[in-house]
Coordinates of C-alpha atoms and ligand atoms in Angstrom, one line a residue:
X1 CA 11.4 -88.5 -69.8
X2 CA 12.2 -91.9 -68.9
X3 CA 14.2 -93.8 -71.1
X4 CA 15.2 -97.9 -71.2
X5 CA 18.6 -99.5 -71.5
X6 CA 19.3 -103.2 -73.0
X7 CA 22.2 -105.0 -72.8
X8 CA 21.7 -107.4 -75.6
X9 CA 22.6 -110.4 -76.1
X10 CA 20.6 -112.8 -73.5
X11 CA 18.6 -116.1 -74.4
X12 CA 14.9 -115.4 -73.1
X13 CA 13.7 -117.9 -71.1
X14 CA 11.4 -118.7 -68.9
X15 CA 7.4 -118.1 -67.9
X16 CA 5.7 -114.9 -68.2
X17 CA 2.0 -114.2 -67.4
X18 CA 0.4 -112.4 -70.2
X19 CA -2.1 -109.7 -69.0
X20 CA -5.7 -108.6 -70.4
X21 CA -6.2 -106.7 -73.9
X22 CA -5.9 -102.9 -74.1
X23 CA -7.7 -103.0 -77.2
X24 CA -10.8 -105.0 -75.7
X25 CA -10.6 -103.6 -72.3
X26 CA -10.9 -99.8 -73.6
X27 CA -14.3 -100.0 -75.6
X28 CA -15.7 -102.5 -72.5
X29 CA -14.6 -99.9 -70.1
X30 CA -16.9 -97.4 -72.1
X31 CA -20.0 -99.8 -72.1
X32 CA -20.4 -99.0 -68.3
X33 CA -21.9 -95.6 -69.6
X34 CA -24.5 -97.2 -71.9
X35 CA -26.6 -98.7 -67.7
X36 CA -26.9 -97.4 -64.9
X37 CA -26.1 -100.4 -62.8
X38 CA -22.5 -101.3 -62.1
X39 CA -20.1 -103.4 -64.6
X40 CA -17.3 -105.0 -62.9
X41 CA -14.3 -106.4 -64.7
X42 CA -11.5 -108.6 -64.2
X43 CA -8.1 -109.2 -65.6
X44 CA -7.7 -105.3 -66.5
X45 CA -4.3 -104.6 -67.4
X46 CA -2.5 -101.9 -65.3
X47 CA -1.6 -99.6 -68.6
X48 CA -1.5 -95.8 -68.6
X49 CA -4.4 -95.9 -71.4
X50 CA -6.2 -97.6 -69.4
X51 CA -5.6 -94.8 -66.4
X52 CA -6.7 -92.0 -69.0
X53 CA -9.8 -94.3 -69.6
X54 CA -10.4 -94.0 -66.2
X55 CA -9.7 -90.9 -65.7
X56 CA -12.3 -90.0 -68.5
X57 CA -14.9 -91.5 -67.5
X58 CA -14.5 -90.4 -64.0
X59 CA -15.2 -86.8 -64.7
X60 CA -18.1 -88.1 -66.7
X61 CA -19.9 -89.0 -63.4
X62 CA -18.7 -92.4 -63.0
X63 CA -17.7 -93.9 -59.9
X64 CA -15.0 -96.4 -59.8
X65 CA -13.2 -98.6 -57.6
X66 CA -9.9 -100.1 -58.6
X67 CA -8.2 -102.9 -56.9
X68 CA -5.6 -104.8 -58.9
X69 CA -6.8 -106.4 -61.6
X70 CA -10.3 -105.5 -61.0
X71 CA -12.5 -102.6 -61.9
X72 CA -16.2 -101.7 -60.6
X73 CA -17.6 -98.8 -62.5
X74 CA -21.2 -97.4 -61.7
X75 CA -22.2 -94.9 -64.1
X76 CA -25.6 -94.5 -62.3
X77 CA -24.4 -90.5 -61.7
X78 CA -23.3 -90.0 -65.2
X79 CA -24.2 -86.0 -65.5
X80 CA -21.6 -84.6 -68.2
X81 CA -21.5 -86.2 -71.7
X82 CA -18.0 -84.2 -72.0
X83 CA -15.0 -85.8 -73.4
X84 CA -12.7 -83.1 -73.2
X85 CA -9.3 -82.6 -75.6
X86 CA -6.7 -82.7 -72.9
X87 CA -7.5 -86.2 -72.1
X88 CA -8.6 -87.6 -75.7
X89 CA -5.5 -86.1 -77.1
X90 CA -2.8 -88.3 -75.5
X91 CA -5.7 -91.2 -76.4
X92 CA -7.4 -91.9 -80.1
X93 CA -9.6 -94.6 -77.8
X94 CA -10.9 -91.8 -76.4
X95 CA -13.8 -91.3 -79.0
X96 CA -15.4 -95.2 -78.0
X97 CA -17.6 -93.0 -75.7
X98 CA -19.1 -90.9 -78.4
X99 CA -21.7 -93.9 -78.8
X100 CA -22.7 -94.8 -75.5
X101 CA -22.8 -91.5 -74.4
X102 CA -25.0 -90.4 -77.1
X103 CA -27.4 -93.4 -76.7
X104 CA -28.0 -93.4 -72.9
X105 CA -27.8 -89.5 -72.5
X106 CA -28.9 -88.8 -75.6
X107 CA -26.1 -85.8 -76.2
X108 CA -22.7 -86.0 -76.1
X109 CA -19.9 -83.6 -77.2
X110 CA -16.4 -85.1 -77.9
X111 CA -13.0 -84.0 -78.8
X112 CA -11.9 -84.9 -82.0
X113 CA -8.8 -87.3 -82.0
X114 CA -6.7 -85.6 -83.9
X115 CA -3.2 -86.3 -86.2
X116 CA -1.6 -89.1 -84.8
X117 CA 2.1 -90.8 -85.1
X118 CA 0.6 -93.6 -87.4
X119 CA -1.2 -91.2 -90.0
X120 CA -4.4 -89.1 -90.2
X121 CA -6.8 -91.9 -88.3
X122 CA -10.2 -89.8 -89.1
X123 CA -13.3 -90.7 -87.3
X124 CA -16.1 -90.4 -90.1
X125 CA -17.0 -93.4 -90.1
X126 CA -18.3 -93.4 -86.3
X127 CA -19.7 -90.1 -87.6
X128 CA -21.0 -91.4 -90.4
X129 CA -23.0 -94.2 -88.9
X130 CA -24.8 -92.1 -85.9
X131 CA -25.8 -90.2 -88.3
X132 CA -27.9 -93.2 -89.9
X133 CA -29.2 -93.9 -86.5
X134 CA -31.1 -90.1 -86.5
X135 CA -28.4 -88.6 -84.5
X136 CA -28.1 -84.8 -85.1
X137 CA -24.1 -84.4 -85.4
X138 CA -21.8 -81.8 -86.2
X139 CA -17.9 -80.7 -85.5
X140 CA -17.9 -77.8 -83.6
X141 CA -14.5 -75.6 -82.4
X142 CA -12.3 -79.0 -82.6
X143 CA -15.3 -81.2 -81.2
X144 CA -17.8 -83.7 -82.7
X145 CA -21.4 -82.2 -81.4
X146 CA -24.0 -84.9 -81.4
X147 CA -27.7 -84.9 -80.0
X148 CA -30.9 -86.5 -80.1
X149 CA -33.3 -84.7 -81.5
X150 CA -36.3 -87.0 -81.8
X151 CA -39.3 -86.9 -79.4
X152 CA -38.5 -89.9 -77.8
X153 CA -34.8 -89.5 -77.1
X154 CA -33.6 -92.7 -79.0
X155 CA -31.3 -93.7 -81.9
X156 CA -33.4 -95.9 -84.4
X157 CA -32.3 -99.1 -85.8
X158 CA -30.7 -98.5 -89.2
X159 CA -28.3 -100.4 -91.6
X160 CA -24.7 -99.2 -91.8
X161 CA -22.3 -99.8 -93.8
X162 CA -18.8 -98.7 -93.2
X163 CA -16.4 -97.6 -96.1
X164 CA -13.1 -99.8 -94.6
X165 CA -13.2 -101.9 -91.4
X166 CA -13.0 -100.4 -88.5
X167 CA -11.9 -101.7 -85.3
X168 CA -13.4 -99.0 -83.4
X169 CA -15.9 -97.6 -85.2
X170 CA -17.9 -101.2 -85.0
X171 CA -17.6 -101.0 -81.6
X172 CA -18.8 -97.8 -81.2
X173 CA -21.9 -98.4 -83.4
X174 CA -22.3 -101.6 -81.5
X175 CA -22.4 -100.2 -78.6
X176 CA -24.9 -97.3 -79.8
X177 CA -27.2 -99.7 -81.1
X178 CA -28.0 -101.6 -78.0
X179 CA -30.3 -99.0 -76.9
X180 CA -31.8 -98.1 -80.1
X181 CA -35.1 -98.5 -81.3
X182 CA -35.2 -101.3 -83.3
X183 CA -32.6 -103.3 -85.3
X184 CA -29.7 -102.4 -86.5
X185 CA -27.3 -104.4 -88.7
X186 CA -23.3 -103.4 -89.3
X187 CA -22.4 -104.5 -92.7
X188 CA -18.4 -104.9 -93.3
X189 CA -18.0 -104.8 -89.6
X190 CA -14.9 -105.4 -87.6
X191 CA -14.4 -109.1 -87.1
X192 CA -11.2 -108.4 -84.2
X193 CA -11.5 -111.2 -80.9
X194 CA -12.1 -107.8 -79.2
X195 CA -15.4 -106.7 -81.3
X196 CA -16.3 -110.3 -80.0
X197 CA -15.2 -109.6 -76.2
X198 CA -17.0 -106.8 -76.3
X199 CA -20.1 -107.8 -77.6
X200 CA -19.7 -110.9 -74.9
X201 CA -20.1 -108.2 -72.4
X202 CA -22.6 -106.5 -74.0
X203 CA -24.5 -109.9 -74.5
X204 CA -23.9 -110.2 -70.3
X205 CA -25.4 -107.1 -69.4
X206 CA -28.6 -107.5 -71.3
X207 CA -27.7 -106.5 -75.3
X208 CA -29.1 -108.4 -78.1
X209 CA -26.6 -108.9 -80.4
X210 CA -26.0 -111.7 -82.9
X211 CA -22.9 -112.2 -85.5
X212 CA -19.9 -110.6 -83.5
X213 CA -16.8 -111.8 -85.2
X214 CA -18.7 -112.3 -88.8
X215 CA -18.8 -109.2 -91.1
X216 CA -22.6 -108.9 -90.5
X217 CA -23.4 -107.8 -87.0
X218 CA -27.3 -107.4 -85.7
X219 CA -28.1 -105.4 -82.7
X220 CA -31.5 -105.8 -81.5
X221 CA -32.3 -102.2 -79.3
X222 CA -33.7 -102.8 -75.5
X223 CA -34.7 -100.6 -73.3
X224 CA -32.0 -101.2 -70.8
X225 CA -28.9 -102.8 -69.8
X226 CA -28.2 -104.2 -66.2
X227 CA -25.6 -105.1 -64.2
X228 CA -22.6 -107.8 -64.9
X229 CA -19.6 -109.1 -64.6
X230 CA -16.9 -109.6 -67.5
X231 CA -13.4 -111.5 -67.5
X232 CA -11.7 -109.4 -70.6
X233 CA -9.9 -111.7 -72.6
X234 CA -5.9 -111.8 -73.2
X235 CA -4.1 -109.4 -74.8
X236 CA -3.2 -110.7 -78.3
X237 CA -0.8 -108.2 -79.1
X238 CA 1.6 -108.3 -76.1
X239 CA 1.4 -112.4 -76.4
X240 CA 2.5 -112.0 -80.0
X241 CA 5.5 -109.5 -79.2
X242 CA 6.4 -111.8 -76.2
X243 CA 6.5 -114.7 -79.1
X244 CA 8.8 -112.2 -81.0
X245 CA 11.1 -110.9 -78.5
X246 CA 11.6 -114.8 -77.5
X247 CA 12.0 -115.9 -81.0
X248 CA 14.5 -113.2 -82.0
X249 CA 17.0 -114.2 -78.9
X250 CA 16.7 -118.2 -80.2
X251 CA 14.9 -118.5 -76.6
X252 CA 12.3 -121.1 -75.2
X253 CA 9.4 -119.6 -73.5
X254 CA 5.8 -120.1 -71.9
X255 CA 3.6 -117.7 -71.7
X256 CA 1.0 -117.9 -69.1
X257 CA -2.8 -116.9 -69.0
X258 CA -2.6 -116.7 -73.3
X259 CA -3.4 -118.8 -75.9
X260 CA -3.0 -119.6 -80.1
X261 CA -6.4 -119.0 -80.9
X262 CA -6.9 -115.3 -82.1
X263 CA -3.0 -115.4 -83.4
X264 CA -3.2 -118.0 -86.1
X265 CA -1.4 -115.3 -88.7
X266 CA 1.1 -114.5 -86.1
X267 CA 1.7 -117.9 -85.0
X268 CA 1.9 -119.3 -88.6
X269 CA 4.7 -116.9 -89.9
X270 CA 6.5 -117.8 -86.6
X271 CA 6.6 -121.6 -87.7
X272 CA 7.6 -120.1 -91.3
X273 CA 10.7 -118.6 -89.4
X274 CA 11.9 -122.0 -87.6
X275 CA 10.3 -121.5 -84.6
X276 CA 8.2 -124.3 -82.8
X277 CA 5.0 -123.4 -81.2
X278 CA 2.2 -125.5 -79.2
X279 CA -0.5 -124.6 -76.9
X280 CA -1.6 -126.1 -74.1
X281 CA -5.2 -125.4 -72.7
X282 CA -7.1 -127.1 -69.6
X283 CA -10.1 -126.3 -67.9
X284 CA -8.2 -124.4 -65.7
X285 CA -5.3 -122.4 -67.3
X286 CA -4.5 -121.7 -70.5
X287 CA -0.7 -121.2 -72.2
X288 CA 1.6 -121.0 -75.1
X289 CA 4.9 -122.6 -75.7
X290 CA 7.7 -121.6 -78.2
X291 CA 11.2 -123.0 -78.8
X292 CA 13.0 -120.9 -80.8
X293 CA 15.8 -122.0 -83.4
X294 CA 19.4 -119.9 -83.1
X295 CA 18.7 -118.1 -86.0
X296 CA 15.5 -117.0 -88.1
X297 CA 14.3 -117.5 -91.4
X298 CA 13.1 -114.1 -92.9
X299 CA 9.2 -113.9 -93.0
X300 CA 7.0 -111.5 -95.4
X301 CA 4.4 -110.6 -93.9
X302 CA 1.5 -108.7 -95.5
X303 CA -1.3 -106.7 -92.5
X304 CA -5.2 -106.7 -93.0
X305 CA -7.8 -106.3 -91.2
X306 CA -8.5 -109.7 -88.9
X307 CA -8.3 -112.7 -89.7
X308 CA -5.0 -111.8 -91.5
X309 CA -2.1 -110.3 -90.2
X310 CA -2.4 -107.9 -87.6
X311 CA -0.9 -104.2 -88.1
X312 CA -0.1 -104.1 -84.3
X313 CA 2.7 -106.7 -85.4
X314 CA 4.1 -105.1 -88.3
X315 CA 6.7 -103.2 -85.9
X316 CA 7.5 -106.3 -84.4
X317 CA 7.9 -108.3 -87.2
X318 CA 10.3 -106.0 -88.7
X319 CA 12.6 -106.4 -85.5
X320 CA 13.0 -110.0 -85.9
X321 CA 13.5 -110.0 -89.6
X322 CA 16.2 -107.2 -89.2
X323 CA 18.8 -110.2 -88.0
X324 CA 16.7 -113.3 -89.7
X325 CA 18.5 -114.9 -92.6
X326 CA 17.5 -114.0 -96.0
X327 CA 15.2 -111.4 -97.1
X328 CA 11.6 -110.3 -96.1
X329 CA 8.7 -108.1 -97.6
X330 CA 6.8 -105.8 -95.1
X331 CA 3.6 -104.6 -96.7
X332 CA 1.7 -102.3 -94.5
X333 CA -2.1 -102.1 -95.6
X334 CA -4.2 -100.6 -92.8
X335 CA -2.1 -96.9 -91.8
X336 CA -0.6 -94.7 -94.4
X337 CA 2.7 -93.7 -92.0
X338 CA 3.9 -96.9 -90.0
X339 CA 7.2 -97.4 -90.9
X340 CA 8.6 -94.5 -88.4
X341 CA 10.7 -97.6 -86.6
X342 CA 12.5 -98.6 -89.9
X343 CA 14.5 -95.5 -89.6
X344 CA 15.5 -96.4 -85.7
X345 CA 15.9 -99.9 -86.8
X346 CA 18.4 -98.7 -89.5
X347 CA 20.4 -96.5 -86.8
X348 CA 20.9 -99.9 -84.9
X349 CA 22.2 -101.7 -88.2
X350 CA 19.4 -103.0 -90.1
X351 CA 19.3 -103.3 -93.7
X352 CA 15.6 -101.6 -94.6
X353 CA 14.6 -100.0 -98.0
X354 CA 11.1 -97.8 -97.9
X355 CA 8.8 -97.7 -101.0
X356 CA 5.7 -96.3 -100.2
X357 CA 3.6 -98.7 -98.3
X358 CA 6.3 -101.2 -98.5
X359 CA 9.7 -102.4 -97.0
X360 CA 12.5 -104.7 -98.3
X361 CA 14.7 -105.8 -95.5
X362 CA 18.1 -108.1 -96.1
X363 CA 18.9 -109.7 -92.5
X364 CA 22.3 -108.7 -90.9
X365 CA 24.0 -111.0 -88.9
X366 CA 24.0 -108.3 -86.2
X367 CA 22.6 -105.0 -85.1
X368 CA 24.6 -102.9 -83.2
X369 CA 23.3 -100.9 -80.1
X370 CA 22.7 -97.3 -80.2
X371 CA 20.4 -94.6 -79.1
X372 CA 16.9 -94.6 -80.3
X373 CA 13.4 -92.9 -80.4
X374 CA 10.3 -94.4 -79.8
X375 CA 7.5 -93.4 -82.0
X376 CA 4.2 -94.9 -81.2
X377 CA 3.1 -98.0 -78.7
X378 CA 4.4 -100.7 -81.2
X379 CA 6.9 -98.8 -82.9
X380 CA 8.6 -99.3 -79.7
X381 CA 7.8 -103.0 -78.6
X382 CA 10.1 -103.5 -82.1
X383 CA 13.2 -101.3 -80.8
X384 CA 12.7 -103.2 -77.1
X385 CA 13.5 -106.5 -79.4
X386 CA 15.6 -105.3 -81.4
X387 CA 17.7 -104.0 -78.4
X388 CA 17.4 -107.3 -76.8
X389 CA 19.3 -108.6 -79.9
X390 CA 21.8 -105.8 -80.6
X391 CA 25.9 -106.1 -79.0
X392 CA 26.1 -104.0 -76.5
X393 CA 23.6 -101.2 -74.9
X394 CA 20.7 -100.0 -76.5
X395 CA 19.1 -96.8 -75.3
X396 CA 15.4 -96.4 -76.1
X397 CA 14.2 -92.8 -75.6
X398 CA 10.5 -91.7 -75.1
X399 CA 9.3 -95.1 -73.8
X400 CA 6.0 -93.1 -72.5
X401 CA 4.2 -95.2 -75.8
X402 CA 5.7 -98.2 -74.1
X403 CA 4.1 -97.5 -71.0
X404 CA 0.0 -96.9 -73.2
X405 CA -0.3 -100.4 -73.8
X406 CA 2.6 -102.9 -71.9
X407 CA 1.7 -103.8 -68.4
X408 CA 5.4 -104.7 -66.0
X409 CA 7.4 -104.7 -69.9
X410 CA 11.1 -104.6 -68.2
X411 CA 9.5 -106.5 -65.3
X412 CA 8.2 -109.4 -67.4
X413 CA 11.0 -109.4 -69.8
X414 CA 13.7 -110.0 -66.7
X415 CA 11.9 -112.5 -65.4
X416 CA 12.6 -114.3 -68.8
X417 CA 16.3 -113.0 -68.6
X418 CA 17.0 -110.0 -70.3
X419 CA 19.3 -107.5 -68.7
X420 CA 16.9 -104.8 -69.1
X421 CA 16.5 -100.7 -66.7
X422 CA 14.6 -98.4 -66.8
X423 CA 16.5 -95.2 -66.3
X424 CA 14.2 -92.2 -64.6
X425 CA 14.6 -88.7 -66.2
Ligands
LIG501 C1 -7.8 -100.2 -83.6 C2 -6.8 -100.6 -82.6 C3 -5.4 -100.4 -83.1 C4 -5.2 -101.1 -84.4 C5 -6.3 -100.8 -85.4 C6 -6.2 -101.6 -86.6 C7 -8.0 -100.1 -80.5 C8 -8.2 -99.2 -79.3 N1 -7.1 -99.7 -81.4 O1 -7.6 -98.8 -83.9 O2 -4.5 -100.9 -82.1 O3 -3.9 -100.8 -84.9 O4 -7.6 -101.0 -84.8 O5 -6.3 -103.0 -86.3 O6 -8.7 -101.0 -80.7 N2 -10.6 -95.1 -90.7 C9 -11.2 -94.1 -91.4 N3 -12.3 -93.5 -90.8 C10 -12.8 -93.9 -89.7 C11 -12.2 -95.0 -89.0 C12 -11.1 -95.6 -89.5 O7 -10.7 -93.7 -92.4 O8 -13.9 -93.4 -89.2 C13 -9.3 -95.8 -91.2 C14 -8.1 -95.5 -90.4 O9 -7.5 -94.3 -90.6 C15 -7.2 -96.7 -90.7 C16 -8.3 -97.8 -91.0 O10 -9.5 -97.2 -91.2 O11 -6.5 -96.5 -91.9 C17 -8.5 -98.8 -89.8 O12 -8.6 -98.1 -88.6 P1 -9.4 -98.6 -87.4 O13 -9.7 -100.0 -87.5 O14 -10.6 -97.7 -87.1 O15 -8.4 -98.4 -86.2 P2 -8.7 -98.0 -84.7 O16 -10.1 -98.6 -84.4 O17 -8.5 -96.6 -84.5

């Protein structure tokens, strides 16, 4: 397995373009299923999840074409509603198909995600809320079974109500309900920029939807959806950990192609910390600049659902208030077992204390490099920081997470300045 070495210590600075969303490009991937006509889509980042996707939906029936950043699926062949284990396994996305799927071929039979790193992740509430929409849907051997049983092959409208917000389970509901008969309305739904990108795509290829990015989201069934084109927005969550990793080394960076607007809770805790950060935005381009002081003020930070503070952060935000002045209060709300980095964060120095759902770090003046494991995708964007930071060389083992969700990481992050390898196995 590939692993990453850092020699810490460098200022980052520089530019560094920031690439498309993960988590809005995998659900608008799957919408391609829910028309026959093609769906073509630009600024796609060049992830591994997004190859699985791919990969997925390709032995599905759909025919793609690749060619950089853009992807042109036609799902006018889709003949097997199969998403099998080996590939959903490596990928919890995997289960955004089990909507469309079920609503344009009216079966579908899914492999159920699984454990995961960051706790149990069940999928009841996607279950839960086809089954309001007259699905008939069961788990059979390890798979979730659903079918259509009614006459005339369609979901009906219906109002659902999910138990906690769920990123994908809106979207999955969402994208179910374009086809249904009737209206359907998603109470407590998902308010996440990428709910919103995804319904703007939706919207583009014929969807009636109203209220994506409010609580209360109404889906008005047609008949069809046609072709479109879809730009998918920037990925949040790598702009944030740029922010980070820039902040941490007292650097001064822009990042390209990115802006402020869906990380006010990010951006805000980053001023709390000494940092200064404006954004610039034309009709052309779009970009965020931060000027880091030498050393951080420790930040709590406290994750819920969006508009608060993302739990794709949490990792992150650990790393910098590991050698930030003072003392911080992590309080992770949304996954039961997120904390795996503290322990790899404490192997490189840092001053941590578990309780439950919540940590208590002091800030150290400095970490110290060592060999360390990455546990999940952001788990390790936090070591990658905290390396960046740390005297002398930091090894990062298992760096395949890395690889799910950051497109060019070491590429991007030398541009800025860090002294940064990969090392093949
Ligand atoms: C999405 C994101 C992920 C992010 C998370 C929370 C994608 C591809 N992934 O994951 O990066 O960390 O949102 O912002 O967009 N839950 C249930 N039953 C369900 C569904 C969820 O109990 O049927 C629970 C989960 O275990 C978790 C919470 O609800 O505790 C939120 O999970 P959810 O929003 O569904 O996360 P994902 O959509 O999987």
């Amino acid at each position: 397995m590939d692993k990453l070495v850092i020699t810490g210590g460098a200022r980052l600075s520089g530019e560094v373009a920031i690439s498309g969303a993960k988590n809005a490009a995998l659900p608008i991937l799957c919408a391609c299923l829910l028309s026959s006509e093609p769906l073509t889509l630009s600024n796609v980042p060049n992830l591994n999840d997004i190859g699985t996707m791919l990969k997925l939906l390709a032995q599905m029936g759909v025919k793609i074409e690749r060619e950089g950043d853009r992807v042109t699926l036609d799902a006018s062949g889709l003949d097997n509603p199969l998403a099998p284990y080996e590939l959903v396994k490596t990928m919890r996305a995997s289960i955004l198909v089990l909507g469309p799927l079920l609503a344009r071929c009216g079966e579908a039979r899914v492999s159920l995600p699984g454990g995961c790193a960051i706790g149990a992740r069940p999928v009841d509430q996607h279950i839960k809320g086809l089954l309001a929409m007259g699905a008939d849907i069961g788990v059979d051997h390890g798979y979730v079974v659903a079918k259509i049983t009614d006459a005339g092959g369609k979901l009906k409208g219906a109002r659902l109500f999910t138990d906690m917000v769920t990123v994908t389970g809106t979207e999955n509901l969402m994208m179910a309900a374009c086809l249904a008969d009737g209206e359907t309305v998603i109470e407590n739904a998902a308010r996440e920029p990428e709910v919103v990108d995804l319904a703007q795509c939706l919207v583009s290829m014929g969807a009636q939807i109203s209220g994506a990015g409010t609580d209360l989201i109404r889906v008005r069934g047609v008949s069809r959806l046609h072709a479109a084109s879809h730009r998918i927005m920037p990925d949040r969550i790598e702009t944030g950990t740029f922010l980070c990793a820039a902040a941490a080394t007292g650097g001064e960076v822009w990042l390209k192609g990115t802006s402020t607007g869906y990380l006010d809770a990010v951006v805000d805790k980053l001023l709390d910390a000494g940092c200064e950060i404006s954004g610039e935005k034309t009709a052309s381009h779009e970009s965020i600049h931060l000027v880091a002081p030498k050393r951080l003020k420790a930040v709590s930070i406290r994750t819920a659902p969006y508009p608060a503070f993302p739990t794709d952060m949490q990792a992150q935000f650990m790393a910098i208030n590991a050698v930030a002045e003072g003392t911080a209060i992590i309080r992770e709300t949304i996954f039961e077992n997120r904390f795996m980095h503290a322990v790899e964060l404490q192997r490189l120095g840092a001053d941590i204390k578990i309780d439950g759902n919540t940590a208590v770090m002091a800030g150290v003046e400095k970490l110290q490099g060592a060999t360390v494991m990455a546990t999940d995708l952001r788990a390790s964007a936090s070591l990658v920081i905290a390396g960046l930071v740390a005297e002398g060389d930091t090894h990062i083992e298992r760096i395949y997470h890395l690889d799910r969700g950051y497109d060019h990481i070491e590429a991007k992050l030398t541009a800025l300045g860090a002294a940064i390898r990969r090392e093949k196995a």
